[in-house]
Coordinates of C-alpha atoms in Angstrom, one line a residue:
M1 CA 0.0 0.2 0.1
A2 CA 1.5 3.3 -0.8
S3 CA 0.9 6.7 1.2
G4 CA 0.8 10.4 -0.1
K5 CA -0.7 13.5 0.5
V6 CA -4.0 15.2 -1.3
K7 CA -2.8 17.7 -3.7
W8 CA -6.6 18.9 -4.4
F9 CA -9.9 17.1 -5.1
D10 CA -12.7 19.2 -7.0
N11 CA -16.3 17.6 -5.6
K12 CA -18.1 19.2 -8.7
K13 CA -16.1 17.3 -10.5
G14 CA -15.9 14.1 -8.4
Y15 CA -12.0 13.9 -8.8
G16 CA -8.3 15.1 -7.4
F17 CA -4.5 14.4 -7.1
I18 CA -2.8 12.4 -4.2
L19 CA 1.4 13.7 -4.0
N20 CA 2.8 10.5 -3.8
D21 CA 5.8 10.0 -1.4
A22 CA 8.2 10.1 -4.5
G23 CA 6.7 13.7 -5.7
Q24 CA 4.5 12.6 -8.2
D25 CA 1.0 13.0 -8.8
V26 CA -1.5 10.4 -8.3
F27 CA -4.9 10.7 -9.9
V28 CA -7.7 9.5 -7.4
H29 CA -11.7 9.2 -8.3
H30 CA -14.5 9.8 -5.8
T31 CA -15.3 6.1 -6.4
S32 CA -12.2 4.7 -5.7
I33 CA -12.6 6.6 -2.0
N34 CA -13.9 3.9 0.9
G35 CA -16.4 5.1 3.1
N36 CA -20.0 5.3 2.9
G37 CA -21.9 8.7 1.8
F38 CA -20.6 11.7 0.2
K39 CA -17.4 10.4 -0.8
T40 CA -14.6 13.6 -0.6
L41 CA -10.8 14.2 0.2
N42 CA -9.4 17.3 2.0
E43 CA -6.4 19.0 0.5
G44 CA -3.3 18.1 2.4
E45 CA -4.9 15.2 4.7
T46 CA -2.8 11.6 4.5
V47 CA -4.3 8.9 2.4
D48 CA -2.9 5.4 2.0
Y49 CA -3.8 4.0 -1.7
E50 CA -3.4 0.9 -3.6
L51 CA -1.3 2.7 -6.4
V52 CA -1.9 1.3 -10.0
D53 CA -1.1 2.0 -13.2
S54 CA -3.4 2.9 -16.1
D55 CA -3.0 4.1 -19.6
K56 CA -3.3 8.1 -18.7
G57 CA -0.7 7.5 -15.8
P58 CA -0.5 6.3 -11.9
K59 CA -4.1 6.4 -10.7
A60 CA -5.1 5.6 -6.9
L61 CA -7.7 2.6 -5.9
N62 CA -9.0 2.3 -2.6
V63 CA -8.0 5.1 -0.6
K64 CA -8.4 5.1 3.0
R65 CA -7.3 8.2 5.6
T66 CA -4.5 7.4 7.1
P67 CA -5.2 6.4 11.4
G68 CA -4.4 8.9 13.5
S69 CA -3.2 11.5 11.0
P70 CA -4.6 14.8 11.4
Q71 CA -7.4 15.6 8.9
P72 CA -7.4 19.5 7.5
R73 CA -10.4 21.0 7.7
A74 CA -12.7 21.7 4.3

């Protein structure tokens, strides 16, 4: 499992990017975020995820907020 910080996430479009530990942008779609209800991520929040390669570049799946990390307010 990889980890990184949310670079940005657009609630209207339903996607954003995570900056991984290597400084690489990783695409994240709202359908890949674990949890119930409205799925969103906050800029600067730390997440764990499965990293996969897609035809458009790195993509995050099974995204989870890192336990114990402070969660920035929206």
